[in-house]
């Protein structure tokens, strides 16, 4: 017997694919709380989208990530998503330029129960990355969500610091449409376009791009 569609429910569905799929998931109280602290501080509301936050958790868990590196902490939203996917005893190292952002991120991670699993390094990410390399540190998961002009540099550091088979994710690869606009030629746009090309073509990587929301790049560092 053919089922008759409920026209009222069909009309109520969101029109946009992202909004439809997002409507299927319940709100996450912990992440909502973090988003509210970001608003209260007057910080930019540019945390990773909830759907991509769930993806970060899932990917980190799928590889049993024991050491994750985040470039750009903001208020700790993505940090919590990453920490949720870590293997037991796993650690998150988070790099943040601004002390006030790092302070809030650390507080929010602690409130979420991850305070003892996070190392927060404050200052220039490039300098922190060089320091980590000098210490012989390596990681199996990377999330890049910081100043766009340095995306190619951060990607190169991620490859250098990667354990074989490590995963790399990077947010905002569409720059709210500027990446696709030929009239936009500023430093950030040029850098992200170059970053996107590297993800697609670098022989050290197996990469792909997700076009939803503001774009997310994903890559695996090939095993030797």
CSV table of C-alpha atoms in Angstrom, one decimal:
chain,number,residue,atom,x,y,z
A,1,UNK,CA,0.0,0.0,0.0
A,2,UNK,CA,1.4,3.4,-1.0
A,3,UNK,CA,2.1,5.7,1.9
A,4,UNK,CA,0.6,9.2,1.6
A,5,UNK,CA,3.0,12.0,2.4
A,6,UNK,CA,2.1,14.4,5.2
A,7,UNK,CA,2.1,17.7,3.3
A,8,UNK,CA,2.2,19.8,6.5
A,9,UNK,CA,5.4,18.1,7.7
A,10,UNK,CA,6.9,18.4,4.2
A,11,UNK,CA,6.2,22.1,4.0
A,12,UNK,CA,7.9,22.5,7.4
A,13,UNK,CA,11.2,21.1,6.3
A,14,UNK,CA,14.1,23.5,5.8
A,15,UNK,CA,14.8,24.4,2.2
A,16,UNK,CA,18.6,24.4,2.4
A,17,UNK,CA,20.4,21.1,2.7
A,18,UNK,CA,22.6,22.2,5.6
A,19,UNK,CA,19.7,23.5,7.5
A,20,UNK,CA,17.7,20.3,6.9
A,21,UNK,CA,20.4,18.0,8.1
A,22,UNK,CA,21.2,20.3,11.1
A,23,UNK,CA,17.6,20.2,12.1
A,24,UNK,CA,17.8,16.5,12.6
A,25,UNK,CA,20.3,16.8,15.5
A,26,UNK,CA,19.4,17.9,19.0
A,27,UNK,CA,21.2,21.0,20.3
A,28,UNK,CA,24.4,20.3,22.2
A,29,UNK,CA,24.2,22.1,25.6
A,30,UNK,CA,27.9,22.2,26.1
A,31,UNK,CA,28.7,23.8,22.8
A,32,UNK,CA,25.7,26.1,23.1
A,33,UNK,CA,27.2,27.3,26.4
A,34,UNK,CA,30.6,27.9,24.8
A,35,UNK,CA,29.0,29.8,22.0
A,36,UNK,CA,27.2,32.0,24.5
A,37,UNK,CA,30.5,32.7,26.4
A,38,UNK,CA,32.0,33.9,23.0
A,39,UNK,CA,29.1,36.2,22.5
A,40,UNK,CA,29.2,37.6,26.0
A,41,UNK,CA,32.9,38.5,25.5
A,42,UNK,CA,32.2,40.2,22.3
A,43,UNK,CA,34.5,37.9,20.4
A,44,UNK,CA,33.9,37.1,16.7
A,45,UNK,CA,31.3,34.3,16.3
A,46,UNK,CA,33.4,32.3,13.9
A,47,UNK,CA,33.6,28.9,15.6
A,48,UNK,CA,33.4,25.8,13.4
A,49,UNK,CA,29.9,24.9,12.3
A,50,UNK,CA,28.2,22.3,14.5
A,51,UNK,CA,28.1,19.8,11.7
A,52,UNK,CA,31.8,20.1,11.1
A,53,UNK,CA,32.4,20.0,14.8
A,54,UNK,CA,30.7,16.6,14.9
A,55,UNK,CA,32.8,15.6,12.0
A,56,UNK,CA,36.0,16.6,13.8
A,57,UNK,CA,34.9,14.4,16.8
A,58,UNK,CA,34.1,11.5,14.5
A,59,UNK,CA,37.3,11.7,12.5
A,60,UNK,CA,39.5,12.0,15.6
A,61,UNK,CA,37.7,9.0,17.1
A,62,UNK,CA,37.9,7.0,13.9
A,63,UNK,CA,41.7,7.0,13.9
A,64,UNK,CA,42.1,6.8,17.7
A,65,UNK,CA,43.8,10.1,17.8
A,66,UNK,CA,46.3,10.3,20.7
A,67,UNK,CA,47.8,13.7,19.9
A,68,UNK,CA,45.8,16.5,18.2
A,69,UNK,CA,47.1,19.9,17.3
A,70,UNK,CA,44.7,22.8,16.8
A,71,UNK,CA,45.8,26.1,15.2
A,72,UNK,CA,43.4,28.7,16.4
A,73,UNK,CA,41.5,28.2,19.7
A,74,UNK,CA,39.1,31.1,19.8
A,75,UNK,CA,36.8,30.2,22.7
A,76,UNK,CA,37.3,26.5,22.8
A,77,UNK,CA,34.4,25.3,20.7
A,78,UNK,CA,36.5,23.3,18.2
A,79,UNK,CA,38.8,22.3,21.0
A,80,UNK,CA,36.0,20.5,22.8
A,81,UNK,CA,34.9,18.8,19.6
A,82,UNK,CA,38.4,17.6,19.1
A,83,UNK,CA,38.9,16.5,22.7
A,84,UNK,CA,35.7,14.5,22.6
A,85,UNK,CA,37.2,12.3,19.9
A,86,UNK,CA,40.6,11.7,21.5
A,87,UNK,CA,41.6,8.2,22.5
A,88,UNK,CA,41.8,7.5,26.2
A,89,UNK,CA,44.8,9.4,27.6
A,90,UNK,CA,45.0,11.5,24.4
A,91,UNK,CA,46.1,15.1,24.5
A,92,UNK,CA,45.1,18.3,22.6
A,93,UNK,CA,47.7,21.0,21.9
A,94,UNK,CA,46.0,24.3,21.1
A,95,UNK,CA,47.7,27.3,19.6
A,96,UNK,CA,46.2,30.8,20.1
A,97,UNK,CA,47.6,34.2,19.3
A,98,UNK,CA,45.5,36.2,21.7
A,99,UNK,CA,45.9,35.7,25.5
A,100,UNK,CA,42.2,36.6,26.2
A,101,UNK,CA,41.0,34.0,23.7
A,102,UNK,CA,43.3,31.4,25.1
A,103,UNK,CA,42.1,32.1,28.6
A,104,UNK,CA,38.5,31.6,27.6
A,105,UNK,CA,39.3,28.5,25.6
A,106,UNK,CA,41.1,26.9,28.5
A,107,UNK,CA,38.2,27.7,30.9
A,108,UNK,CA,35.7,26.3,28.5
A,109,UNK,CA,37.7,23.1,27.9
A,110,UNK,CA,38.1,22.7,31.7
A,111,UNK,CA,34.3,23.2,32.2
A,112,UNK,CA,33.7,20.5,29.6
A,113,UNK,CA,35.9,18.1,31.5
A,114,UNK,CA,39.0,18.3,29.4
A,115,UNK,CA,41.2,20.7,31.4
A,116,UNK,CA,43.8,18.1,32.2
A,117,UNK,CA,44.0,16.9,28.5
A,118,UNK,CA,44.8,20.3,26.9
A,119,UNK,CA,48.1,22.2,26.4
A,120,UNK,CA,47.5,25.8,25.5
A,121,UNK,CA,50.4,27.7,23.7
A,122,UNK,CA,49.9,31.4,23.5
A,123,UNK,CA,51.6,33.6,20.8
A,124,UNK,CA,52.6,33.4,17.2
A,125,UNK,CA,51.5,30.0,15.8
A,126,UNK,CA,54.5,30.0,13.4
A,127,UNK,CA,56.8,30.3,16.4
A,128,UNK,CA,54.9,27.7,18.4
A,129,UNK,CA,55.0,25.3,15.5
A,130,UNK,CA,58.8,25.7,15.1
A,131,UNK,CA,59.2,25.1,18.8
A,132,UNK,CA,57.1,21.9,18.7
A,133,UNK,CA,59.2,20.7,15.8
A,134,UNK,CA,62.5,21.5,17.7
A,135,UNK,CA,61.1,19.4,20.5
A,136,UNK,CA,60.5,16.5,18.2
A,137,UNK,CA,56.8,16.5,18.8
A,138,UNK,CA,54.4,14.8,16.3
A,139,UNK,CA,50.7,14.6,16.0
A,140,UNK,CA,48.1,12.4,14.3
A,141,UNK,CA,45.3,15.0,13.9
A,142,UNK,CA,45.4,18.6,12.9
A,143,UNK,CA,42.8,21.3,12.8
A,144,UNK,CA,43.6,24.6,11.1
A,145,UNK,CA,41.2,27.5,11.8
A,146,UNK,CA,43.3,30.7,12.2
A,147,UNK,CA,44.6,33.6,10.1
A,148,UNK,CA,44.0,32.7,6.5
A,149,UNK,CA,47.1,34.4,5.1
A,150,UNK,CA,49.2,31.7,6.8
A,151,UNK,CA,47.2,28.6,5.7
A,152,UNK,CA,49.8,27.3,3.3
A,153,UNK,CA,52.5,27.8,6.0
A,154,UNK,CA,50.4,26.0,8.6
A,155,UNK,CA,49.7,23.1,6.2
A,156,UNK,CA,53.4,22.7,5.6
A,157,UNK,CA,54.1,22.6,9.3
A,158,UNK,CA,51.3,20.1,9.7
A,159,UNK,CA,52.8,17.8,7.2
A,160,UNK,CA,56.2,18.1,8.9
A,161,UNK,CA,54.8,17.4,12.3
A,162,UNK,CA,52.5,14.6,11.1
A,163,UNK,CA,52.7,11.0,12.1
A,164,UNK,CA,52.2,8.6,9.1
A,165,UNK,CA,48.6,8.5,8.2
A,166,UNK,CA,47.7,11.7,10.2
A,167,UNK,CA,44.6,13.6,9.3
A,168,UNK,CA,44.5,17.3,8.5
A,169,UNK,CA,41.3,19.4,8.5
A,170,UNK,CA,41.0,23.2,7.8
A,171,UNK,CA,37.9,25.4,8.0
A,172,UNK,CA,36.7,28.4,6.0
A,173,UNK,CA,38.2,27.4,2.6
A,174,UNK,CA,35.5,29.3,0.7
A,175,UNK,CA,35.9,32.5,2.7
A,176,UNK,CA,32.2,33.3,2.4
A,177,UNK,CA,32.4,33.2,-1.3
A,178,UNK,CA,35.5,35.3,-1.8
A,179,UNK,CA,37.6,32.3,-2.8
A,180,UNK,CA,35.3,31.8,-5.9
A,181,UNK,CA,35.2,35.5,-6.8
A,182,UNK,CA,37.8,36.4,-9.5
A,183,UNK,CA,37.6,40.1,-8.4
A,184,UNK,CA,38.9,39.2,-4.9
A,185,UNK,CA,42.7,39.1,-4.9
A,186,UNK,CA,43.6,40.1,-1.3
A,187,UNK,CA,46.3,38.2,0.6
A,188,UNK,CA,43.9,36.0,2.5
A,189,UNK,CA,42.1,35.0,-0.7
A,190,UNK,CA,45.3,34.2,-2.6
A,191,UNK,CA,46.6,32.2,0.3
A,192,UNK,CA,43.5,30.1,0.7
A,193,UNK,CA,43.4,29.4,-3.0
A,194,UNK,CA,47.0,28.2,-2.9
A,195,UNK,CA,46.1,26.1,0.2
A,196,UNK,CA,43.2,24.6,-1.6
A,197,UNK,CA,45.4,23.7,-4.6
A,198,UNK,CA,48.0,22.1,-2.3
A,199,UNK,CA,45.3,19.9,-0.7
A,200,UNK,CA,44.2,18.8,-4.1
A,201,UNK,CA,47.6,18.2,-5.7
A,202,UNK,CA,50.4,17.7,-3.2
A,203,UNK,CA,51.7,14.2,-3.7
A,204,UNK,CA,52.3,13.8,0.0
A,205,UNK,CA,48.6,14.0,0.7
A,206,UNK,CA,45.3,12.3,-0.1
A,207,UNK,CA,43.0,15.3,0.0
A,208,UNK,CA,39.4,16.4,-0.6
A,209,UNK,CA,37.2,19.4,-0.2
A,210,UNK,CA,33.7,19.6,1.4
A,211,UNK,CA,31.7,22.5,-0.1
A,212,UNK,CA,29.0,22.8,2.5
A,213,UNK,CA,28.8,25.8,4.9
A,214,UNK,CA,32.1,27.8,4.4
A,215,UNK,CA,34.1,24.9,3.1
A,216,UNK,CA,36.2,22.3,4.9
A,217,UNK,CA,39.4,20.8,3.6
A,218,UNK,CA,40.4,17.3,4.6
A,219,UNK,CA,43.7,15.4,3.9
A,220,UNK,CA,45.5,12.3,5.0
A,221,UNK,CA,49.3,12.4,5.1
A,222,UNK,CA,50.5,9.4,3.1
A,223,UNK,CA,52.4,6.7,4.8
A,224,UNK,CA,56.0,6.2,3.6
